[in-house]
mmCIF file of N, CA and C in Angstrom:
data_model
loop_
_atom_site.group_PDB
_atom_site.id
_atom_site.type_symbol
_atom_site.label_atom_id
_atom_site.label_comp_id
_atom_site.label_asym_id
_atom_site.label_seq_id
_atom_site.Cartn_x
_atom_site.Cartn_y
_atom_site.Cartn_z
ATOM 1 N N MET I 27 -41.434 7.089 38.812
ATOM 2 C CA MET I 27 -41.599 8.118 38.288
ATOM 3 C C MET I 27 -40.062 9.086 38.290
ATOM 4 N N ARG I 28 -39.372 8.631 39.550
ATOM 5 C CA ARG I 28 -38.437 10.220 40.344
ATOM 6 C C ARG I 28 -37.042 8.911 39.173
ATOM 7 N N SER I 29 -37.117 7.194 39.532
ATOM 8 C CA SER I 29 -35.943 7.097 38.635
ATOM 9 C C SER I 29 -36.253 7.072 37.664
ATOM 10 N N PHE I 30 -36.797 6.972 36.788
ATOM 11 C CA PHE I 30 -36.796 7.007 35.525
ATOM 12 C C PHE I 30 -36.524 8.246 34.966
ATOM 13 N N LEU I 31 -37.293 9.094 35.234
ATOM 14 C CA LEU I 31 -35.992 10.868 35.127
ATOM 15 C C LEU I 31 -34.784 10.722 35.421
ATOM 16 N N PHE I 32 -34.301 9.750 36.791
ATOM 17 C CA PHE I 32 -33.334 9.797 36.954
ATOM 18 C C PHE I 32 -32.222 8.866 35.704
ATOM 19 N N ALA I 33 -33.090 8.232 35.253
ATOM 20 C CA ALA I 33 -32.273 7.203 34.482
ATOM 21 C C ALA I 33 -32.572 8.013 32.994
ATOM 22 N N VAL I 34 -32.804 8.463 32.660
ATOM 23 C CA VAL I 34 -33.096 9.844 31.794
ATOM 24 C C VAL I 34 -32.145 10.315 31.397
ATOM 25 N N ALA I 35 -31.771 11.219 32.515
ATOM 26 C CA ALA I 35 -30.765 11.734 33.513
ATOM 27 C C ALA I 35 -29.299 11.510 32.933
ATOM 28 N N ALA I 36 -29.345 10.421 33.279
ATOM 29 C CA ALA I 36 -28.124 9.992 33.077
ATOM 30 C C ALA I 36 -27.731 9.771 31.925
ATOM 31 N N MET I 37 -28.634 9.002 31.324
ATOM 32 C CA MET I 37 -28.443 8.470 29.504
ATOM 33 C C MET I 37 -27.843 9.736 29.037
ATOM 34 N N ALA I 38 -28.387 11.336 29.187
ATOM 35 C CA ALA I 38 -28.385 11.919 29.040
ATOM 36 C C ALA I 38 -26.819 12.267 28.954
ATOM 37 N N ALA I 39 -26.248 12.491 29.935
ATOM 38 C CA ALA I 39 -25.334 13.002 30.199
ATOM 39 C C ALA I 39 -23.918 12.020 30.247
ATOM 40 N N THR I 40 -24.467 10.879 29.798
ATOM 41 C CA THR I 40 -23.251 9.666 28.469
ATOM 42 C C THR I 40 -23.638 9.831 28.127
ATOM 43 N N GLY I 41 -23.999 10.159 26.641
ATOM 44 C CA GLY I 41 -24.237 10.567 25.301
ATOM 45 C C GLY I 41 -25.334 9.517 25.133
ATOM 46 N N GLY I 42 -25.344 8.470 25.552
ATOM 47 C CA GLY I 42 -26.413 8.167 25.003
ATOM 48 C C GLY I 42 -27.070 7.641 23.709
ATOM 49 N N PRO I 43 -27.837 6.894 22.916
ATOM 50 C CA PRO I 43 -27.915 6.498 21.274
ATOM 51 C C PRO I 43 -27.897 8.149 20.531
ATOM 52 N N ALA I 44 -28.541 8.458 20.972
ATOM 53 C CA ALA I 44 -28.907 9.922 20.939
ATOM 54 C C ALA I 44 -27.541 10.178 20.554
ATOM 55 N N MET I 45 -26.355 10.586 20.815
ATOM 56 C CA MET I 45 -25.002 10.652 20.537
ATOM 57 C C MET I 45 -24.014 10.313 20.406
ATOM 58 N N ALA I 46 -24.324 9.225 19.679
ATOM 59 C CA ALA I 46 -23.766 7.611 18.474
ATOM 60 C C ALA I 46 -21.957 8.724 17.378
ATOM 61 N N GLU I 47 -21.242 8.173 17.923
ATOM 62 C CA GLU I 47 -20.544 8.936 16.314
ATOM 63 C C GLU I 47 -21.174 8.286 15.524
ATOM 64 N N PRO I 48 -21.642 9.162 14.293
ATOM 65 C CA PRO I 48 -22.671 9.253 12.777
ATOM 66 C C PRO I 48 -21.538 8.657 11.973
ATOM 67 N N GLN I 49 -21.826 7.575 11.183
ATOM 68 C CA GLN I 49 -20.798 6.810 10.225
ATOM 69 C C GLN I 49 -20.043 7.637 9.146
ATOM 70 N N ALA I 50 -19.115 7.337 8.757
ATOM 71 C CA ALA I 50 -18.482 8.626 7.985
ATOM 72 C C ALA I 50 -19.111 8.408 6.372
ATOM 73 N N GLN I 51 -19.278 9.826 6.018
ATOM 74 C CA GLN I 51 -20.343 9.491 4.085
ATOM 75 C C GLN I 51 -19.346 9.391 3.656
ATOM 76 N N ASN I 52 -17.863 10.015 3.516
ATOM 77 C CA ASN I 52 -17.511 9.814 2.283
ATOM 78 C C ASN I 52 -16.662 8.812 1.639
ATOM 79 N N ALA I 53 -16.020 9.083 0.425
ATOM 80 C CA ALA I 53 -15.381 8.299 -0.295
ATOM 81 C C ALA I 53 -14.598 8.364 -0.925
ATOM 82 N N TRP I 54 -13.658 7.763 -1.687
ATOM 83 C CA TRP I 54 -12.624 7.563 -2.692
ATOM 84 C C TRP I 54 -12.654 6.438 -3.115
ATOM 85 N N LEU I 55 -11.925 6.285 -4.325
ATOM 86 C CA LEU I 55 -11.344 5.200 -5.797
ATOM 87 C C LEU I 55 -9.996 6.152 -5.674
ATOM 88 N N THR I 56 -9.186 5.358 -6.398
ATOM 89 C CA THR I 56 -8.015 5.227 -6.664
ATOM 90 C C THR I 56 -7.480 3.698 -8.309
ATOM 91 N N LEU I 57 -7.912 4.614 -9.694
ATOM 92 C CA LEU I 57 -8.305 4.142 -10.454
ATOM 93 C C LEU I 57 -6.590 3.514 -11.372
ATOM 94 N N SER I 58 -7.154 3.059 -12.286
ATOM 95 C CA SER I 58 -5.409 2.567 -13.216
ATOM 96 C C SER I 58 -4.245 3.557 -14.184
ATOM 97 N N ALA I 59 -5.347 4.131 -14.346
ATOM 98 C CA ALA I 59 -4.754 5.401 -14.981
ATOM 99 C C ALA I 59 -6.120 6.678 -14.233
ATOM 100 N N PRO I 60 -5.074 7.973 -15.038
ATOM 101 C CA PRO I 60 -6.013 9.269 -14.122
ATOM 102 C C PRO I 60 -7.436 9.704 -15.208
ATOM 103 N N ALA I 61 -8.380 9.245 -13.940
ATOM 104 C CA ALA I 61 -9.331 9.796 -14.636
ATOM 105 C C ALA I 61 -10.316 10.766 -15.383
ATOM 106 N N PRO I 62 -11.226 10.388 -16.400
ATOM 107 C CA PRO I 62 -11.015 11.358 -17.820
ATOM 108 C C PRO I 62 -11.373 12.220 -18.076
ATOM 109 N N ARG I 63 -11.860 12.669 -16.649
ATOM 110 C CA ARG I 63 -13.066 14.454 -16.594
ATOM 111 C C ARG I 63 -11.956 14.327 -15.020
ATOM 112 N N ASP I 64 -12.088 15.817 -14.673
ATOM 113 C CA ASP I 64 -12.521 16.119 -13.198
ATOM 114 C C ASP I 64 -13.039 16.235 -12.090
ATOM 115 N N TYR I 65 -14.230 15.965 -12.722
ATOM 116 C CA TYR I 65 -15.440 15.853 -11.918
ATOM 117 C C TYR I 65 -16.795 14.919 -12.533
ATOM 118 N N VAL I 66 -17.226 14.828 -11.611
ATOM 119 C CA VAL I 66 -18.146 12.907 -12.211
ATOM 120 C C VAL I 66 -19.297 13.334 -10.962
ATOM 121 N N VAL I 67 -20.664 13.819 -11.590
ATOM 122 C CA VAL I 67 -21.870 13.665 -11.050
ATOM 123 C C VAL I 67 -21.790 12.379 -10.489
ATOM 124 N N PHE I 68 -22.531 11.089 -9.635
ATOM 125 C CA PHE I 68 -22.866 9.516 -10.289
ATOM 126 C C PHE I 68 -23.669 9.310 -8.777
ATOM 127 N N ASP I 69 -25.202 9.464 -9.029
ATOM 128 C CA ASP I 69 -25.543 8.361 -8.046
ATOM 129 C C ASP I 69 -25.746 10.055 -7.182
ATOM 130 N N GLY I 70 -25.628 11.313 -7.777
ATOM 131 C CA GLY I 70 -26.106 12.527 -6.797
ATOM 132 C C GLY I 70 -25.009 12.800 -5.911
ATOM 133 N N ALA I 71 -23.641 12.809 -5.805
ATOM 134 C CA ALA I 71 -22.751 12.836 -5.056
ATOM 135 C C ALA I 71 -21.831 13.118 -6.208
ATOM 136 N N ALA I 72 -20.970 14.358 -6.050
ATOM 137 C CA ALA I 72 -20.126 14.738 -6.636
ATOM 138 C C ALA I 72 -18.815 14.708 -6.142
ATOM 139 N N TRP I 73 -17.956 14.090 -7.288
ATOM 140 C CA TRP I 73 -16.800 13.403 -7.640
ATOM 141 C C TRP I 73 -15.719 14.251 -7.739
ATOM 142 N N ARG I 74 -14.764 14.705 -7.408
ATOM 143 C CA ARG I 74 -13.341 16.113 -7.665
ATOM 144 C C ARG I 74 -12.521 14.663 -7.717
ATOM 145 N N CYS I 75 -11.877 14.758 -9.040
ATOM 146 C CA CYS I 75 -11.054 13.221 -9.360
ATOM 147 C C CYS I 75 -9.637 14.306 -9.880
ATOM 148 N N GLU I 76 -8.625 14.383 -9.220
ATOM 149 C CA GLU I 76 -7.489 14.271 -8.963
ATOM 150 C C GLU I 76 -5.899 13.815 -9.654
ATOM 151 N N GLY I 77 -5.922 13.330 -10.982
ATOM 152 C CA GLY I 77 -5.012 12.498 -11.753
ATOM 153 C C GLY I 77 -5.808 10.704 -11.655
ATOM 154 N N GLN I 78 -4.876 10.031 -10.618
ATOM 155 C CA GLN I 78 -5.631 8.733 -10.520
ATOM 156 C C GLN I 78 -6.578 8.240 -8.964
ATOM 157 N N VAL I 79 -7.281 9.594 -8.359
ATOM 158 C CA VAL I 79 -7.381 9.871 -7.005
ATOM 159 C C VAL I 79 -9.046 10.211 -7.335
ATOM 160 N N CYS I 80 -10.232 9.835 -7.242
ATOM 161 C CA CYS I 80 -11.626 11.048 -6.983
ATOM 162 C C CYS I 80 -12.033 10.802 -5.436
ATOM 163 N N ARG I 81 -12.765 11.581 -5.626
ATOM 164 C CA ARG I 81 -12.990 12.034 -3.902
ATOM 165 C C ARG I 81 -14.769 11.911 -3.931
ATOM 166 N N SER I 82 -15.097 11.869 -2.994
ATOM 167 C CA SER I 82 -16.250 12.425 -2.366
ATOM 168 C C SER I 82 -16.406 12.768 -0.985
ATOM 169 N N ILE I 83 -17.012 14.461 -0.746
ATOM 170 C CA ILE I 83 -16.984 14.009 0.325
ATOM 171 C C ILE I 83 -18.648 13.307 1.312
ATOM 172 N N GLN I 84 -19.450 13.583 0.274
ATOM 173 C CA GLN I 84 -20.467 12.859 1.113
ATOM 174 C C GLN I 84 -21.490 11.989 0.206
ATOM 175 N N VAL I 85 -21.725 10.724 0.071
ATOM 176 C CA VAL I 85 -22.195 9.968 -0.962
ATOM 177 C C VAL I 85 -23.242 9.059 -0.114
ATOM 178 N N LYS I 86 -24.318 8.785 -0.828
ATOM 179 C CA LYS I 86 -25.441 8.291 -0.530
ATOM 180 C C LYS I 86 -25.016 6.924 0.179
ATOM 181 N N SER I 87 -26.714 6.304 0.563
ATOM 182 C CA SER I 87 -26.210 4.620 1.942
ATOM 183 C C SER I 87 -26.312 3.767 0.681
ATOM 184 N N LEU I 88 -25.365 3.375 0.555
ATOM 185 C CA LEU I 88 -25.946 2.497 -1.357
ATOM 186 C C LEU I 88 -24.583 1.563 -0.436
ATOM 187 N N PRO I 89 -24.867 -0.026 -1.100
ATOM 188 C CA PRO I 89 -24.065 -0.858 -1.386
ATOM 189 C C PRO I 89 -22.268 -1.251 -1.700
ATOM 190 N N PRO I 90 -21.449 -0.607 -0.888
ATOM 191 C CA PRO I 90 -19.862 0.058 -1.497
ATOM 192 C C PRO I 90 -19.522 -1.098 -3.152
ATOM 193 N N LEU I 91 -19.750 -2.289 -3.304
ATOM 194 C CA LEU I 91 -19.557 -3.419 -4.140
ATOM 195 C C LEU I 91 -20.345 -2.622 -5.297
ATOM 196 N N ARG I 92 -21.705 -1.890 -5.044
ATOM 197 C CA ARG I 92 -22.522 -1.887 -6.963
ATOM 198 C C ARG I 92 -22.047 -0.118 -6.805
ATOM 199 N N SER I 93 -21.194 0.461 -6.113
ATOM 200 C CA SER I 93 -21.169 1.638 -6.114
ATOM 201 C C SER I 93 -19.900 1.829 -6.895
ATOM 202 N N CYS I 94 -18.898 0.854 -6.916
ATOM 203 C CA CYS I 94 -17.838 0.495 -7.229
ATOM 204 C C CYS I 94 -17.791 -0.314 -8.506
ATOM 205 N N ARG I 95 -18.883 -1.267 -8.573
ATOM 206 C CA ARG I 95 -19.197 -1.616 -9.979
ATOM 207 C C ARG I 95 -19.541 -0.377 -10.878
ATOM 208 N N ARG I 96 -20.339 0.462 -10.736
ATOM 209 C CA ARG I 96 -20.984 1.338 -11.314
ATOM 210 C C ARG I 96 -20.210 2.628 -11.408
ATOM 211 N N LEU I 97 -19.014 2.107 -11.110
ATOM 212 C CA LEU I 97 -18.290 4.231 -11.538
ATOM 213 C C LEU I 97 -17.015 2.974 -11.837
ATOM 214 N N ALA I 98 -16.564 1.918 -11.509
ATOM 215 C CA ALA I 98 -15.907 1.653 -13.035
ATOM 216 C C ALA I 98 -16.358 1.684 -14.199
ATOM 217 N N ARG I 99 -17.632 1.269 -14.306
ATOM 218 C CA ARG I 99 -18.021 1.387 -15.579
ATOM 219 C C ARG I 99 -17.886 2.539 -16.511
ATOM 220 N N GLU I 100 -18.304 3.702 -15.198
ATOM 221 C CA GLU I 100 -18.406 4.983 -15.564
ATOM 222 C C GLU I 100 -16.492 6.076 -16.053
ATOM 223 N N LEU I 101 -15.505 5.176 -15.109
ATOM 224 C CA LEU I 101 -14.453 6.103 -14.969
ATOM 225 C C LEU I 101 -13.133 5.360 -15.387
ATOM 226 N N GLY I 102 -13.868 3.496 -15.847
ATOM 227 C CA GLY I 102 -12.451 3.065 -16.026
ATOM 228 C C GLY I 102 -11.626 2.441 -14.350
ATOM 229 N N PRO I 103 -10.756 1.384 -14.813
ATOM 230 C CA PRO I 103 -10.422 -0.085 -14.162
ATOM 231 C C PRO I 103 -9.717 0.704 -12.532
ATOM 232 N N VAL I 104 -10.267 0.449 -11.286
ATOM 233 C CA VAL I 104 -10.150 1.181 -9.897
ATOM 234 C C VAL I 104 -10.013 -0.286 -9.050
ATOM 235 N N THR I 105 -8.817 0.284 -8.761
ATOM 236 C CA THR I 105 -7.504 -0.650 -8.039
ATOM 237 C C THR I 105 -7.513 -0.033 -6.667
ATOM 238 N N GLY I 106 -8.681 0.314 -5.570
ATOM 239 C CA GLY I 106 -8.330 1.057 -4.163
ATOM 240 C C GLY I 106 -9.960 1.280 -4.111
ATOM 241 N N PHE I 107 -10.937 1.178 -3.459
ATOM 242 C CA PHE I 107 -12.258 1.512 -2.854
ATOM 243 C C PHE I 107 -12.421 1.493 -1.810
ATOM 244 N N SER I 108 -13.064 2.724 -1.629
ATOM 245 C CA SER I 108 -13.482 2.768 -0.208
ATOM 246 C C SER I 108 -15.185 3.643 0.217
ATOM 247 N N TYR I 109 -15.875 3.499 0.554
ATOM 248 C CA TYR I 109 -17.064 3.697 0.710
ATOM 249 C C TYR I 109 -18.045 4.068 2.124
ATOM 250 N N ARG I 110 -18.228 5.165 2.275
ATOM 251 C CA ARG I 110 -18.518 5.297 3.863
ATOM 252 C C ARG I 110 -18.457 4.336 5.162
ATOM 253 N N GLY I 111 -16.905 4.174 5.190
ATOM 254 C CA GLY I 111 -15.863 3.462 5.759
ATOM 255 C C GLY I 111 -15.497 2.281 5.763
ATOM 256 N N VAL I 112 -16.001 1.724 4.077
ATOM 257 C CA VAL I 112 -16.036 0.697 4.281
ATOM 258 C C VAL I 112 -14.710 0.306 3.078
ATOM 259 N N THR I 113 -13.414 -0.210 3.000
ATOM 260 C CA THR I 113 -12.614 -0.472 2.022
ATOM 261 C C THR I 113 -12.931 -1.537 1.414
ATOM 262 N N LEU I 114 -12.800 -1.990 0.633
ATOM 263 C CA LEU I 114 -13.132 -3.021 -0.596
ATOM 264 C C LEU I 114 -11.519 -3.490 -0.294
ATOM 265 N N SER I 115 -11.869 -5.175 -0.277
ATOM 266 C CA SER I 115 -10.245 -6.134 -0.722
ATOM 267 C C SER I 115 -10.451 -5.772 -1.585
ATOM 268 N N ASP I 116 -9.036 -6.886 -2.081
ATOM 269 C CA ASP I 116 -8.741 -7.311 -3.456
ATOM 270 C C ASP I 116 -9.790 -8.416 -4.082
ATOM 271 N N ALA I 117 -10.367 -9.171 -3.616
ATOM 272 C CA ALA I 117 -10.981 -10.242 -4.288
ATOM 273 C C ALA I 117 -12.244 -9.226 -4.127
ATOM 274 N N GLN I 118 -12.621 -8.055 -4.099
ATOM 275 C CA GLN I 118 -14.025 -7.359 -4.128
ATOM 276 C C GLN I 118 -13.800 -6.544 -4.998
ATOM 277 N N LEU I 119 -12.181 -5.917 -5.325
ATOM 278 C CA LEU I 119 -11.701 -5.091 -6.063
ATOM 279 C C LEU I 119 -12.079 -5.467 -7.628
ATOM 280 N N ALA I 120 -11.614 -7.124 -7.592
ATOM 281 C CA ALA I 120 -11.639 -8.019 -8.885
ATOM 282 C C ALA I 120 -13.608 -8.569 -9.410
ATOM 283 N N ASP I 121 -14.357 -7.725 -8.313
ATOM 284 C CA ASP I 121 -15.578 -8.795 -8.487
ATOM 285 C C ASP I 121 -16.079 -6.830 -9.367
ATOM 286 N N CYS I 122 -15.546 -6.104 -8.473
ATOM 287 C CA CYS I 122 -15.668 -4.410 -8.720
ATOM 288 C C CYS I 122 -15.856 -4.136 -10.993
ATOM 289 N N ASN I 123 -14.755 -3.913 -11.031
ATOM 290 C CA ASN I 123 -14.342 -4.378 -12.528
ATOM 291 C C ASN I 123 -14.692 -5.080 -13.973
ATOM 292 N N PRO I 124 -15.362 -4.072 -14.518
ATOM 293 C CA PRO I 124 -16.018 -4.932 -15.328
ATOM 294 C C PRO I 124 -15.543 -5.657 -16.551
ATOM 295 N N ALA I 125 -15.911 -6.978 -17.016
ATOM 296 C CA ALA I 125 -15.262 -8.173 -17.796
ATOM 297 C C ALA I 125 -14.583 -7.165 -18.990
ATOM 298 N N ARG I 126 -15.419 -6.067 -19.048
ATOM 299 C CA ARG I 126 -14.795 -5.509 -21.071
ATOM 300 C C ARG I 126 -13.315 -4.778 -20.205
ATOM 301 N N PHE I 127 -13.003 -4.544 -19.054
ATOM 302 C CA PHE I 127 -11.445 -4.053 -19.257
ATOM 303 C C PHE I 127 -10.637 -5.202 -19.354
ATOM 304 N N ALA I 128 -10.562 -6.354 -19.666
ATOM 305 C CA ALA I 128 -10.419 -7.421 -20.097
ATOM 306 C C ALA I 128 -9.812 -7.151 -21.261
ATOM 307 N N THR I 129 -8.494 -7.942 -21.956
ATOM 308 C CA THR I 129 -7.329 -7.297 -22.324
ATOM 309 C C THR I 129 -8.333 -8.112 -23.967
ATOM 310 N N THR I 130 -9.201 -7.561 -24.994
ATOM 311 C CA THR I 130 -9.468 -8.005 -26.413
ATOM 312 C C THR I 130 -8.555 -8.189 -27.476
ATOM 313 N N PRO I 131 -8.626 -9.306 -28.326
ATOM 314 C CA PRO I 131 -7.348 -9.256 -29.021
ATOM 315 C C PRO I 131 -7.758 -8.344 -30.619
ATOM 316 N N GLY I 132 -7.748 -7.318 -31.171
ATOM 317 C CA GLY I 132 -7.510 -6.694 -32.250
ATOM 318 C C GLY I 132 -8.033 -7.094 -33.239
ATOM 319 N N PRO I 133 -8.433 -6.331 -34.466
ATOM 320 C CA PRO I 133 -9.070 -6.802 -35.599
ATOM 321 C C PRO I 133 -7.440 -8.379 -36.213
ATOM 322 N N ALA I 134 -6.336 -7.677 -35.782
ATOM 323 C CA ALA I 134 -5.931 -7.967 -36.700
ATOM 324 C C ALA I 134 -5.414 -10.124 -35.813
ATOM 325 N N LYS I 135 -5.322 -9.698 -35.046
ATOM 326 C CA LYS I 135 -5.260 -11.532 -34.101
ATOM 327 C C LYS I 135 -6.120 -12.341 -34.663
ATOM 328 N N VAL I 136 -7.998 -11.009 -34.609
ATOM 329 C CA VAL I 136 -9.271 -12.273 -35.180
ATOM 330 C C VAL I 136 -8.650 -12.619 -37.122
ATOM 331 N N ALA I 137 -8.271 -11.506 -37.147
ATOM 332 C CA ALA I 137 -8.119 -11.969 -39.336
ATOM 333 C C ALA I 137 -7.417 -12.959 -38.524
ATOM 334 N N ALA I 138 -6.306 -13.494 -37.949
ATOM 335 C CA ALA I 138 -5.033 -14.636 -38.202
ATOM 336 C C ALA I 138 -5.880 -15.761 -37.938
ATOM 337 N N ALA I 139 -6.156 -14.956 -36.449
ATOM 338 C CA ALA I 139 -7.225 -16.291 -36.566
ATOM 339 C C ALA I 139 -7.885 -17.766 -36.967
ATOM 340 N N ARG I 140 -8.448 -16.597 -37.831
ATOM 341 C CA ARG I 140 -9.463 -17.237 -39.032
ATOM 342 C C ARG I 140 -8.609 -17.952 -40.024
#
C-alpha cells in the first residue's frame, strides 16, 4: 500500500497522463478566391473569414478530410486546410475540392459541339 501511494505521488509530481498537453482544437483554411461571407457557422463552429483566409478557434472532433469537403461545398475551392493540428497534403486537398469546381463548358461551347 505504501509503495502504491509513493507511485501515485511520483506520477502526480511528473504530470502523468492527466497533465498531458491537449490537442489543438482550432482550424484554418485558405480559399482560391475571397470568401463569400465574413462569418459562417459550420458543424457548430463559428468561422471568421477575412479575404481568402477563414479561421475557427474551436471545432468538433471530425475527420479533417470530411470537414474540408463540406466546407469547400459551402465556401468554394480550398487551397490550404488545417484541422485540429492536422494539415492536409496537396493530394488530400485535391480530394477535398468537389468536382463541380472543375471548369464546365458554357452554353456557346455546348451549342458549337452539337
